[in-house]
Coordinates of C-alpha atoms and ligand atoms in Angstrom, one line a residue:
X1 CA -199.0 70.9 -59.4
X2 CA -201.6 69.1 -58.0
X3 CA -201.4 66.6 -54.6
X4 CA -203.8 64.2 -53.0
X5 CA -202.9 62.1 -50.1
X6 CA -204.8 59.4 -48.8
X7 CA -203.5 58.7 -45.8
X8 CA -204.0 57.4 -41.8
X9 CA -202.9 58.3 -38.5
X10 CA -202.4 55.1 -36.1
X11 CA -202.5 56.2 -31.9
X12 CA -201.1 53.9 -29.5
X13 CA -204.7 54.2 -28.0
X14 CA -208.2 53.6 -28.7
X15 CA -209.4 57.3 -29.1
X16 CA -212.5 56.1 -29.5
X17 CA -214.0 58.1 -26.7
X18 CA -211.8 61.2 -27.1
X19 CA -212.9 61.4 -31.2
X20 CA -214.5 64.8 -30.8
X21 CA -210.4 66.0 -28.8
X22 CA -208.7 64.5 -31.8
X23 CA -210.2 66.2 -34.4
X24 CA -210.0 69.5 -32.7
X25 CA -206.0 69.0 -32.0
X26 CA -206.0 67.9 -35.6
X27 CA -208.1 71.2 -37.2
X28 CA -205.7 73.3 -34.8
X29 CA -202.0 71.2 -36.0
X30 CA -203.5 71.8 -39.7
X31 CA -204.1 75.5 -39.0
X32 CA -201.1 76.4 -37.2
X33 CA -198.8 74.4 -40.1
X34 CA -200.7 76.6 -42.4
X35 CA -200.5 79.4 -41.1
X36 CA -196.8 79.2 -42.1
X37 CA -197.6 80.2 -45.5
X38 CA -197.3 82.9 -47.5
X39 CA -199.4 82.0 -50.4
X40 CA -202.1 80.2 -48.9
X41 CA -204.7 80.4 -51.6
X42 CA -202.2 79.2 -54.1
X43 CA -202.0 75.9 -52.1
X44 CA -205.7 75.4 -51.9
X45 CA -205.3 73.4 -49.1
X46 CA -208.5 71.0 -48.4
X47 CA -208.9 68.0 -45.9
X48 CA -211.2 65.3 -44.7
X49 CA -210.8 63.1 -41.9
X50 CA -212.6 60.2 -40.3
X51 CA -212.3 57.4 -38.3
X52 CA -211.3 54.3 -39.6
X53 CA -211.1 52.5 -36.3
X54 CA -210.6 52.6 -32.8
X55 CA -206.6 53.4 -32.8
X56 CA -206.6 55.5 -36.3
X57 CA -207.9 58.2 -38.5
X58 CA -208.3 58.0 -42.1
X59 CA -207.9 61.0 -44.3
X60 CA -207.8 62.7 -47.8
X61 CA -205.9 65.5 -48.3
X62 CA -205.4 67.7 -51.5
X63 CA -203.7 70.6 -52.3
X64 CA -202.1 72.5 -55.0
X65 CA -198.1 73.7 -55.6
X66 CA -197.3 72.8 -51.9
X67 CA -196.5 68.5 -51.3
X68 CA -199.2 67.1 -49.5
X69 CA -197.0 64.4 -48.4
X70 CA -194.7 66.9 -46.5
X71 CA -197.5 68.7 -44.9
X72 CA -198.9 65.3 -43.7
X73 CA -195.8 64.8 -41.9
X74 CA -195.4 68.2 -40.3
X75 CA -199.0 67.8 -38.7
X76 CA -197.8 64.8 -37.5
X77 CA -195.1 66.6 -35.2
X78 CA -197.8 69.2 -34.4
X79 CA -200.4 67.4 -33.2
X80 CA -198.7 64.9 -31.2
X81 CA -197.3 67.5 -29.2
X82 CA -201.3 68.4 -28.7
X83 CA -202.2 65.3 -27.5
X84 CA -199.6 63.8 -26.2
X85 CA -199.7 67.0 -23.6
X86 CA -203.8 67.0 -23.2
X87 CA -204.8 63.4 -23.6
X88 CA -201.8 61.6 -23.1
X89 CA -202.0 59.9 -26.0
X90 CA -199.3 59.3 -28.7
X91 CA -199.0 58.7 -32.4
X92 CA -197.4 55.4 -33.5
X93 CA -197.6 55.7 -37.4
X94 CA -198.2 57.4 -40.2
X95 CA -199.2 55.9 -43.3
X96 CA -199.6 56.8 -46.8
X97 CA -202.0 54.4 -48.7
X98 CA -201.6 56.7 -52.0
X99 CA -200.3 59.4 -53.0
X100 CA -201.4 61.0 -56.5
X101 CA -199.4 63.8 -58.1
X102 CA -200.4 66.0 -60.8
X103 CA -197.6 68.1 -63.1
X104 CA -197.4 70.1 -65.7
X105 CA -195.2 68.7 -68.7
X106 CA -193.0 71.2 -71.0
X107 CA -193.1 68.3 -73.2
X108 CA -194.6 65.4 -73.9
X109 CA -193.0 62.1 -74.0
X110 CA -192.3 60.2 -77.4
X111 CA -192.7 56.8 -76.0
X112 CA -193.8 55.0 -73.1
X113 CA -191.7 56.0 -69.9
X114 CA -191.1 53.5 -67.2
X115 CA -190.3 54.2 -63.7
X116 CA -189.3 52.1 -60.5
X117 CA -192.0 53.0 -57.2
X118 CA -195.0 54.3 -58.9
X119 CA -197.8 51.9 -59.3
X120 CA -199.5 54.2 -62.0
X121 CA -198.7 56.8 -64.6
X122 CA -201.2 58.6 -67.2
X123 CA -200.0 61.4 -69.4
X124 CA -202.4 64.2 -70.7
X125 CA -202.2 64.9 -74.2
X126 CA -204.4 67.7 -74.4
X127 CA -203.3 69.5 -71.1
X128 CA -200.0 68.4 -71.2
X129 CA -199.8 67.3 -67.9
X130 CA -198.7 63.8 -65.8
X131 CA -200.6 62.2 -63.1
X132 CA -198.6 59.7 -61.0
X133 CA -199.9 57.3 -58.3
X134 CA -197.7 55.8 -55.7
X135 CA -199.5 53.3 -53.0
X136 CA -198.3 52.9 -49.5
X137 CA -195.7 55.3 -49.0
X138 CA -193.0 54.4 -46.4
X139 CA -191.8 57.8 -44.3
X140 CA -188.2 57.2 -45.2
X141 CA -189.2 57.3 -49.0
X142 CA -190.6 60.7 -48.1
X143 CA -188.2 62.4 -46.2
X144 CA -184.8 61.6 -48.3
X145 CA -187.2 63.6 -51.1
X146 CA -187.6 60.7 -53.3
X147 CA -190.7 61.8 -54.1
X148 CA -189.6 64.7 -55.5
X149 CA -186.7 62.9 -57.6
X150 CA -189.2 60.8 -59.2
X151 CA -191.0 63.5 -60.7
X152 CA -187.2 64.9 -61.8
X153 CA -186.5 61.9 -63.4
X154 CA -189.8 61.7 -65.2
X155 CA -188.6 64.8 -66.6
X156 CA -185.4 64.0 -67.3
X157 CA -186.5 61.1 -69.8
X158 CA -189.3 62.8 -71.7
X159 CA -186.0 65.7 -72.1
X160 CA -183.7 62.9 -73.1
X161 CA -185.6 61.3 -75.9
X162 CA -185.6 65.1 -77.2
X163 CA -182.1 65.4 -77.9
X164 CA -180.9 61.4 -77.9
X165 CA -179.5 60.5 -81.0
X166 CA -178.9 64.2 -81.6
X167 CA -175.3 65.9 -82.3
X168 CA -173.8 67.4 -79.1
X169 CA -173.5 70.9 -79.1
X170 CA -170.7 71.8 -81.0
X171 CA -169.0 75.3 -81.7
X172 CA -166.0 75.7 -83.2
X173 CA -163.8 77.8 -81.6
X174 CA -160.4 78.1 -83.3
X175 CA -158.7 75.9 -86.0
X176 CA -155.2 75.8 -86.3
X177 CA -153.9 76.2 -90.0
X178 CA -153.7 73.1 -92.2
X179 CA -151.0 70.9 -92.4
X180 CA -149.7 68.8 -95.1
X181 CA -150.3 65.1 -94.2
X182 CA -148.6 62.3 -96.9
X183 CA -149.3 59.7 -94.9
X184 CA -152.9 57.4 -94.3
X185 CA -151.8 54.9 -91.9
X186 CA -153.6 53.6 -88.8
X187 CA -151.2 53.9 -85.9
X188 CA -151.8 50.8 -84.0
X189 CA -151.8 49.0 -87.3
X190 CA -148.4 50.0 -87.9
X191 CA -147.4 49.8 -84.2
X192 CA -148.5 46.3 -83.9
X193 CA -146.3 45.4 -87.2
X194 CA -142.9 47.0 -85.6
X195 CA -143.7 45.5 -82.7
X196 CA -144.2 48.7 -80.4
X197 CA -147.6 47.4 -78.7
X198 CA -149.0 44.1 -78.2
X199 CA -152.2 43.3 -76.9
X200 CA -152.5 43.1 -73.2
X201 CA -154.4 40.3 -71.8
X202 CA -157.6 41.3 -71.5
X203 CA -159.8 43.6 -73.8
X204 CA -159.2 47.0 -74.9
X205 CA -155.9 47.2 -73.4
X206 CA -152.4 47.8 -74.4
X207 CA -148.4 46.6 -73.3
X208 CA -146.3 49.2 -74.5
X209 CA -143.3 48.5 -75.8
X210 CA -140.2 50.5 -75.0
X211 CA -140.2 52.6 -78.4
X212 CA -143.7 53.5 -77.5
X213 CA -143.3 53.8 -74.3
X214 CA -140.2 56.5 -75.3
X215 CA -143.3 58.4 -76.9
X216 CA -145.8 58.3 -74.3
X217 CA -142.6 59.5 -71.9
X218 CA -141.4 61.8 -74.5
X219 CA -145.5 63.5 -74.7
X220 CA -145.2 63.8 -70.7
X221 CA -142.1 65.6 -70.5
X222 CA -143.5 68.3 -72.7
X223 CA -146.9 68.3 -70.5
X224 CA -144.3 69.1 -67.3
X225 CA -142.4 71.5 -68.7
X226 CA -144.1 73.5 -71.1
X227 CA -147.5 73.2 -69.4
X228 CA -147.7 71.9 -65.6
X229 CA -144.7 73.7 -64.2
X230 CA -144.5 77.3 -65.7
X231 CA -148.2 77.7 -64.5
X232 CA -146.7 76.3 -60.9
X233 CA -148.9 72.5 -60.7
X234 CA -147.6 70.1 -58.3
X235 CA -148.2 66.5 -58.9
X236 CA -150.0 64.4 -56.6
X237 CA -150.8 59.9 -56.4
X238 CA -154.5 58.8 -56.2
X239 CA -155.5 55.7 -55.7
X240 CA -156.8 52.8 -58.2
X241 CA -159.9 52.3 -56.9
X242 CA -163.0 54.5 -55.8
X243 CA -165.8 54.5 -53.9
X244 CA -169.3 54.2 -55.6
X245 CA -171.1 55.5 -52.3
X246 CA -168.7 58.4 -51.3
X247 CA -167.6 59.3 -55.1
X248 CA -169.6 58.2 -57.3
X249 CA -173.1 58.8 -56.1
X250 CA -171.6 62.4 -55.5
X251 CA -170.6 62.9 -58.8
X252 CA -173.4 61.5 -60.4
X253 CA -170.8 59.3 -62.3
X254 CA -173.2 55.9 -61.3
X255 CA -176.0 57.6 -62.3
X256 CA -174.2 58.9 -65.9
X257 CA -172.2 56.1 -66.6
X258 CA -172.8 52.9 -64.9
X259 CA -171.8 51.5 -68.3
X260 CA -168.6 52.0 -68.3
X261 CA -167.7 51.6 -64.9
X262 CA -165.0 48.7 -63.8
X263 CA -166.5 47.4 -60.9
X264 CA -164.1 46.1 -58.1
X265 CA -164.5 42.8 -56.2
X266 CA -163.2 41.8 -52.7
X267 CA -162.5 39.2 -51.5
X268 CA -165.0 37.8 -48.6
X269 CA -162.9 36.5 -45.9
X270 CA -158.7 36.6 -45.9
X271 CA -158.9 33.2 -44.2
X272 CA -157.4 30.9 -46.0
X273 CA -159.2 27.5 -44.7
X274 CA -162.5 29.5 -46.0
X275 CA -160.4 29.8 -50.1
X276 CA -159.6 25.8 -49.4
X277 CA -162.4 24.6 -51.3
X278 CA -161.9 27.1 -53.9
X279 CA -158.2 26.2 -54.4
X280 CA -158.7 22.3 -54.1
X281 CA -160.8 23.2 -57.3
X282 CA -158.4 25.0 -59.0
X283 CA -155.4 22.3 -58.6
X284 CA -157.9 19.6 -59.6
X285 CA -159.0 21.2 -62.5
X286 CA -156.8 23.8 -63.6
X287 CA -160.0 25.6 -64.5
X288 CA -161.9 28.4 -62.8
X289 CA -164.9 27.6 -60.1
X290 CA -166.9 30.6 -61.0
X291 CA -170.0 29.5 -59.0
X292 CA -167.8 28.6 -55.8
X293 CA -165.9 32.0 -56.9
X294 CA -169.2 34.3 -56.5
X295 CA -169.6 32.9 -53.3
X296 CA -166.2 34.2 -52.0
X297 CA -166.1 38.0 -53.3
X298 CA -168.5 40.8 -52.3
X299 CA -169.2 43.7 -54.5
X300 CA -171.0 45.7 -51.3
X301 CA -170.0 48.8 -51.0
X302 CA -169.6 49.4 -54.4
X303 CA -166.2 50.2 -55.9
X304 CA -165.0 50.2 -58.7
X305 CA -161.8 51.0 -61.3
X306 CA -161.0 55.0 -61.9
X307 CA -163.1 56.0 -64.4
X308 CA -162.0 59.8 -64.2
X309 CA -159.1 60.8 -61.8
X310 CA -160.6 64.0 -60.4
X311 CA -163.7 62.8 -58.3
X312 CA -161.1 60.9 -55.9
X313 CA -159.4 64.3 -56.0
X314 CA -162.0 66.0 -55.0
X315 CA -163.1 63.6 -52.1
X316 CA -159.6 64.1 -50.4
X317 CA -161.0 67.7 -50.0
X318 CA -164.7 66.5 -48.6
X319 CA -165.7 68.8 -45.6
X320 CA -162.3 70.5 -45.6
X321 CA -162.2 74.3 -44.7
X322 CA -159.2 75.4 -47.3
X323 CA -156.9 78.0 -45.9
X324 CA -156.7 81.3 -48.1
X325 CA -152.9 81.2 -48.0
X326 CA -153.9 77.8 -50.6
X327 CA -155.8 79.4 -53.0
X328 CA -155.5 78.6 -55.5
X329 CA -155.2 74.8 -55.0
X330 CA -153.6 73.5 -58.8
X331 CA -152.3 70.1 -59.0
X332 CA -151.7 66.9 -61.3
X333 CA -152.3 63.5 -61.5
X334 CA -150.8 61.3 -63.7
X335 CA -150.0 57.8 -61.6
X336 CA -153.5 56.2 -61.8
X337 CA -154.8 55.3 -65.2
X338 CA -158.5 55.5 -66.4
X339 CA -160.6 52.3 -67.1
X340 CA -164.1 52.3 -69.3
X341 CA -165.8 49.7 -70.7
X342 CA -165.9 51.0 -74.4
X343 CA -167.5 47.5 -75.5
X344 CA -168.0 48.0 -79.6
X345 CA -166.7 51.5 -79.4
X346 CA -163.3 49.9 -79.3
X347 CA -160.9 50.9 -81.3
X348 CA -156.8 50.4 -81.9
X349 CA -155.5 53.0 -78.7
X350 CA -157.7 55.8 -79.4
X351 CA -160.7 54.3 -77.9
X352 CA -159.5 51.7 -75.0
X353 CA -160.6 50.3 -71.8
X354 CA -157.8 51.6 -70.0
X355 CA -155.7 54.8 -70.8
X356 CA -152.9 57.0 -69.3
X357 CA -154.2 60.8 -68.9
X358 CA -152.5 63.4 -66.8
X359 CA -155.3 65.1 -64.8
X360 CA -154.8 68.8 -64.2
X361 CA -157.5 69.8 -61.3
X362 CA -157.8 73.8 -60.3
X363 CA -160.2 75.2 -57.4
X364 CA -160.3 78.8 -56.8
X365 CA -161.9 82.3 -57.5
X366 CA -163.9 82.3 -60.7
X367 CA -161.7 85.0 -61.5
X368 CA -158.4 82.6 -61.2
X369 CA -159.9 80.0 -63.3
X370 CA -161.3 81.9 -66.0
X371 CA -157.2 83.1 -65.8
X372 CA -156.1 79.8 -65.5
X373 CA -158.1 78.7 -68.4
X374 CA -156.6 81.3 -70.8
X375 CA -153.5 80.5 -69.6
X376 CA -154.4 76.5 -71.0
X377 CA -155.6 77.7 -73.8
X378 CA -152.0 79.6 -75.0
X379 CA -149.8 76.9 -73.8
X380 CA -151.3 74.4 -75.8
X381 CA -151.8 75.9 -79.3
X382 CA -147.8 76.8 -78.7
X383 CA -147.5 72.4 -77.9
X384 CA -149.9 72.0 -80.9
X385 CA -148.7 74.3 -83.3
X386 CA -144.9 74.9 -82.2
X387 CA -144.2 71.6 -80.9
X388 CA -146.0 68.5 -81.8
X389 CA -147.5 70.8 -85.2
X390 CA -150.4 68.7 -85.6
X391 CA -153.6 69.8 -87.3
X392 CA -156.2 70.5 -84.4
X393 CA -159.3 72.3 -83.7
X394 CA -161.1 73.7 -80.5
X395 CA -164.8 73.3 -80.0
X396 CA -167.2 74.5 -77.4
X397 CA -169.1 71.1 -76.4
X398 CA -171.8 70.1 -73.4
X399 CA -170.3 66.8 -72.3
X400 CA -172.2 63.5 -72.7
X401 CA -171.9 62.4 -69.1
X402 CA -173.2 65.8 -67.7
X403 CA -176.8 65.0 -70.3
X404 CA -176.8 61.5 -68.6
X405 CA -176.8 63.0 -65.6
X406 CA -179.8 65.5 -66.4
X407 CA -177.5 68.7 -65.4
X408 CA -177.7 70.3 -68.9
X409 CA -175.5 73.8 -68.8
X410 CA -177.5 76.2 -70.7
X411 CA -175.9 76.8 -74.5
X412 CA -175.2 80.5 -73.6
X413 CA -172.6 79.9 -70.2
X414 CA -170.7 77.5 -72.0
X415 CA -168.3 79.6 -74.0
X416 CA -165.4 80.6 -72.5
X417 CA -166.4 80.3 -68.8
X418 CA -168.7 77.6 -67.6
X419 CA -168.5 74.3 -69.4
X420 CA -166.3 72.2 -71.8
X421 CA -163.9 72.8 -74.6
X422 CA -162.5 69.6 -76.6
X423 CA -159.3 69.4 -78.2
X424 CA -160.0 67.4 -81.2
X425 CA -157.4 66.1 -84.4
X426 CA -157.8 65.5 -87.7
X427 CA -157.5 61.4 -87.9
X428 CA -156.1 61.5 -91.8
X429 CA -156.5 57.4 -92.0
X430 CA -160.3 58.3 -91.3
X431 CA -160.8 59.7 -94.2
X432 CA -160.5 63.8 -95.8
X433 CA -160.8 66.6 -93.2
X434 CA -163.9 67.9 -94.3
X435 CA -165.7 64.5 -94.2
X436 CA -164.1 61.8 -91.2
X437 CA -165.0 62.2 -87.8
X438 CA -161.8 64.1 -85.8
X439 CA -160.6 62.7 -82.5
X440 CA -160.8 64.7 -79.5
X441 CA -157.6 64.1 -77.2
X442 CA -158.2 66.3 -74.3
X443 CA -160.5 68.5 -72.9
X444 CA -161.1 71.6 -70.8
X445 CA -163.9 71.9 -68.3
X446 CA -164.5 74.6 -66.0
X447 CA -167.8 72.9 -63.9
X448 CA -168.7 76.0 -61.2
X449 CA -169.9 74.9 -57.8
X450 CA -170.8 71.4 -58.8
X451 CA -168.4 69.5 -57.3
X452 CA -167.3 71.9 -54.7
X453 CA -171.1 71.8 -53.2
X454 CA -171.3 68.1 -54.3
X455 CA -168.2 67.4 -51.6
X456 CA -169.3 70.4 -49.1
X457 CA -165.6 72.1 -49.8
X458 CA -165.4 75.7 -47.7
X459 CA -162.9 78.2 -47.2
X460 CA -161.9 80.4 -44.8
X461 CA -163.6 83.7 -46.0
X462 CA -166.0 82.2 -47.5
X463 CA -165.6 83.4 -50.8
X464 CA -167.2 81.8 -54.0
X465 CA -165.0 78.6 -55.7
X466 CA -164.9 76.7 -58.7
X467 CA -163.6 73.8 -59.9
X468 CA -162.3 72.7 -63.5
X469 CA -160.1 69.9 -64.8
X470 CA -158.5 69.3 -67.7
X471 CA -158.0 65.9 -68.9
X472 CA -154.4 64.8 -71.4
X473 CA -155.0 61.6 -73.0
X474 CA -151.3 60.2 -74.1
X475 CA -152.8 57.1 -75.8
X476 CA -155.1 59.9 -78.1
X477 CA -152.2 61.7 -78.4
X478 CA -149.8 59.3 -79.6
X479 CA -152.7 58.4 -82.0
X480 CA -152.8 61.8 -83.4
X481 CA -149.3 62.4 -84.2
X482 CA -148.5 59.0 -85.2
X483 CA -151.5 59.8 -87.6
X484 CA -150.0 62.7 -88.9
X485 CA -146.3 62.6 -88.8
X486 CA -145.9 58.7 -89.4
X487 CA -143.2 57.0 -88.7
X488 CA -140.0 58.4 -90.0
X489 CA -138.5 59.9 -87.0
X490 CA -136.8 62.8 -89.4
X491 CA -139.9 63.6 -90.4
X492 CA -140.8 64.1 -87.1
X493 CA -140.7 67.9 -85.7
X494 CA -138.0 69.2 -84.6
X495 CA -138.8 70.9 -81.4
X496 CA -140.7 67.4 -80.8
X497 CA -137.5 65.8 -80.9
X498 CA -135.5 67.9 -78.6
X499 CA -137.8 66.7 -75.9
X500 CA -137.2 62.9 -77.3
X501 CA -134.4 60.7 -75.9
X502 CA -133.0 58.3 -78.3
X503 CA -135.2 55.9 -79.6
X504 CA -135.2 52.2 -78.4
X505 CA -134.4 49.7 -80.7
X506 CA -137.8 47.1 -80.9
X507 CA -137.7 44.0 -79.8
X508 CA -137.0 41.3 -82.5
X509 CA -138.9 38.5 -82.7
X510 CA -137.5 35.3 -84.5
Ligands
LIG1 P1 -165.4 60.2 -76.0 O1 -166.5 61.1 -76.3 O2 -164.3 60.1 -77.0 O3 -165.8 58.9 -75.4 P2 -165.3 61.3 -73.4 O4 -166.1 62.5 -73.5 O5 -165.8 60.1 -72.8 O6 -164.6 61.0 -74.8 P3 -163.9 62.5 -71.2 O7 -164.7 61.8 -70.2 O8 -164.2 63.9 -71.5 O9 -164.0 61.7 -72.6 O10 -162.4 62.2 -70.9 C1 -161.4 63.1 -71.2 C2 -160.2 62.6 -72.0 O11 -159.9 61.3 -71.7 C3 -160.6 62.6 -73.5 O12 -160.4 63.8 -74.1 C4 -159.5 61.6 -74.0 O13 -158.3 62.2 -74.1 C5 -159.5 60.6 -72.8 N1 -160.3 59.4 -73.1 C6 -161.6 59.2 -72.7 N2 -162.0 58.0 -73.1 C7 -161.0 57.4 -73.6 C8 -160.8 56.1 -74.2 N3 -161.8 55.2 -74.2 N4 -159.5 55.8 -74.7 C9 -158.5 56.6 -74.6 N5 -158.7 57.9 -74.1 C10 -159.9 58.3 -73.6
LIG2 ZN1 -161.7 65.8 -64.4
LIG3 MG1 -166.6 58.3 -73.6

């Protein structure tokens, strides 16, 4: 990696008559920074200054695997302490007029790459290398390492056109023996027709009906007490809405999947003489006054819709020091449902914009989750083979959101330990086994340190702690056994309807 800085030092004096001083403290701040470093040679570090007026100093400096741009800043401190002491004279800025970076590529982009800050960008075929240029540099830009992101993300998008459009890693894990399906019918098809879901008023969302509703109630009770409560869960209530600067950014959800994000307005004032307008509109024209409308809602800070119930979760914890006696910490959510903007993904209650999941969140010893997670693992084939005896499979998969967000888990963690599972069901409507795409209705993820560094949690001995989740979606459940058991309730299984109270008669329409 190659720097060059071009950059100049502004006094808050002419130091026109102490020039030969300044260059002295300057050679000394340099050496002293330098001296700091192991592997000076490696770092190559060369420098020229002059004088580009009265009150500043211009100067080039380049070196090799260590940031010019932070070393410019640490001579900074250095060698106002000098002067400041011997010549009373102090340093008001520091600017950076360019600053050119030079990187090796592991591989070479497959179309042009745009990216916000940098004013130029050339890639190097033959050497496989990238040179960027950025022009004045402010020193905020510098220290919050943005620098050092850019270069990330210029990474991250040469990676990404690699595997876009490329199947998700995918290992099969189990598959549970094959069931005899006689019916084809789309669920929500038939659910419309007996009047057990009706569209809700806006997009990709559902009212459910009491006989569904009896299912989606019916699928809970089994989570509880088959699942949640032998292995000891308690249930907790999150809140609807989350924070995009204290969650999301955190999670690197607005960076992964800004979307599908429901963003959240509110409103600008509570004083009602400001909404008169607004509502002198409205009972004119019985319409909407969007324009007036923007002008009274503020989306700053950003918030927006759950989109996943855990990063809320793990925000309760933020900066918390968790008492052993705690460990480990395993609890439910099942109160706040998921929103996503699915736009043309769409489809009947398998793929909505809002959905009811229970979300199971553990934190604890590697050791307890990797326990935990074998634990999941026999409770549900017993649901999915004893109890709701659907045809299913189990597949080792790196989650979308976790490419999007550039933090690839390498293949060989994943099984077993680090990384996802999905749950997915043979969708017979879809088309054979062999041939339609099967739905994945929950998942498994054990996720290491990320979130647990991401929101700083500690504990008392300071032991090392993961975090995993596992996510139950009712509306892909219902789908899937609808899909494969119909709906004939004596067909239905028979441990599946011990857990179901008696069905609701519909709602007749005339
Ligand atoms: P997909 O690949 O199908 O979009 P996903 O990877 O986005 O799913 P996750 O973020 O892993 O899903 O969410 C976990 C679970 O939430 C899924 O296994 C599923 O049960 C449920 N889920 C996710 N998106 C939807 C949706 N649009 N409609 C209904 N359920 C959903
Ligand atoms: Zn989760
Ligand atoms: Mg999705």
């Amino acid at each position: 990696m190659k720097y060059k800085l071009i950059g100049k030092i502004v006094f808050n004096k002419d130091i026109s008559q102490y020039k030969e001083k300044v260059f002295e403290f300057l050679k000394k701040a340099e050496n002293e920074i330098l001296k700091g470093f192991k592997n000076l040679d490696e770092i190559n570090y060369k420098s020229k200054y002059e004088i580009s007026d009265d009150k500043s100093i211009k100067g080039e400096i380049n070196t090799e695997n260590k940031s010019a741009h932070i070393i410019f800043y640490r001579i900074r401190k250095t060698l106002a302490e000098h002067i400041g002491k011997e010549l009373h004279i102090g340093i008001s800025s520091l600017e950076i007029e360019l600053l050119n970076i030079n990187f090796p590529l592991e591989k070479l982009p497959q179309e042009e790459i745009s990216i916000p800050f940098i004013d130029k960008i050339n890639i190097n075929n033959n050497n496989k290398t990238c040179s960027i240029e950025i022009n004045k540099v402010d020193k905020n830009f510098i220290t919050k390492g943005n620098v050092e992101r850019i270069i990330k993300r210029i990474k991250e998008k040469i990676d990404r056109s690699y595997y876009e459009g490329k199947a998700e890693y995918h290992k099969i894990l189990y598959e549970s023996p094959r069931k005899e399906i006689k019916i084809k019918d789309d669920p929500t098809i038939e659910m419309v027709k007996k009047n057990w879901i009706a569209p809700a008023s806006t997009k990709g969302k559902w009212i459910y009906w009491p006989p569904a509703t009896n299912i989606f109630n019916t699928l809970e009770k089994i989570v509880l007490e088959e699942l949640l409560k032998p292995l000891g869960f308690n249930e907790i209530k999150n809140s609807n809405i989350v924070s995009g600067e204290d969650v999301w950014i955190k999670t690197g959800h607005l960076e992964g999947m800004p979307m599908e994000i429901y963003y959240v307005a509110e409103p600008r004032t509570r004083n009602t003489k400001e909404w008169e307008y607004f509502i002198d509109l409205i009972k004119i024209t019985q319409e909407i006054p969007y324009d007036e409308l923007k002008n009274m809602i503020q989306l700053e800070p950003l918030k927006g819709l759950v989109y996943a119930q855990c990063p809320s979760i793990y925000w309760a914890f933020k900066g918390k020091t968790i008492s052993d006696e705690s460990f480990p910490i395993l609890l439910f959510e099942k109160t706040t449902n998921s929103f996503r903007y699915e736009s043309g993904g769409r489809h009947g209650i398998e793929r909505v914009d809002e959905f009811h999941r229970i979300e199971v969140v553990f934190i604890g010893e590697p050791n307890n989750l990797i326990d935990i997670q074998k634990k999941f693992m026999d409770k549900y084939k017993k649901i999915f083979n004893d109890i709701l005896e659907i045809e299913w499979r189990m597949a080792s998969v790196t989650p979308f959101y976790m490419q999007q967000a550039g933090d690839l888990f390498k293949e060989e963690t994943i099984e077993g330990q680090l990384g996802t599972i999905d749950y997915e069901a043979w969708l017979p409507y879809r088309g054979s086994r062999e041939e339609s795409e099967w739905l994945e209705f929950q998942n498994f993820s054990i996720v290491g340190d990320k979130y647990i560094k991401a929101f700083n949690l500690k504990n008392q001995k300071k032991k090392i702690i993961w975090s995993g989740c596992t996510g139950i979606g009712l509306e892909r459940w219902v789908a899937v056994f609808l899909a494969q058991h119909g709906f004939n309730i004596e067909d239905w299984p028979e441990k599946f309807r011990n857990y179901l109270d008696k069905m609701p008669s519909e709602i007749k329409f005339f």
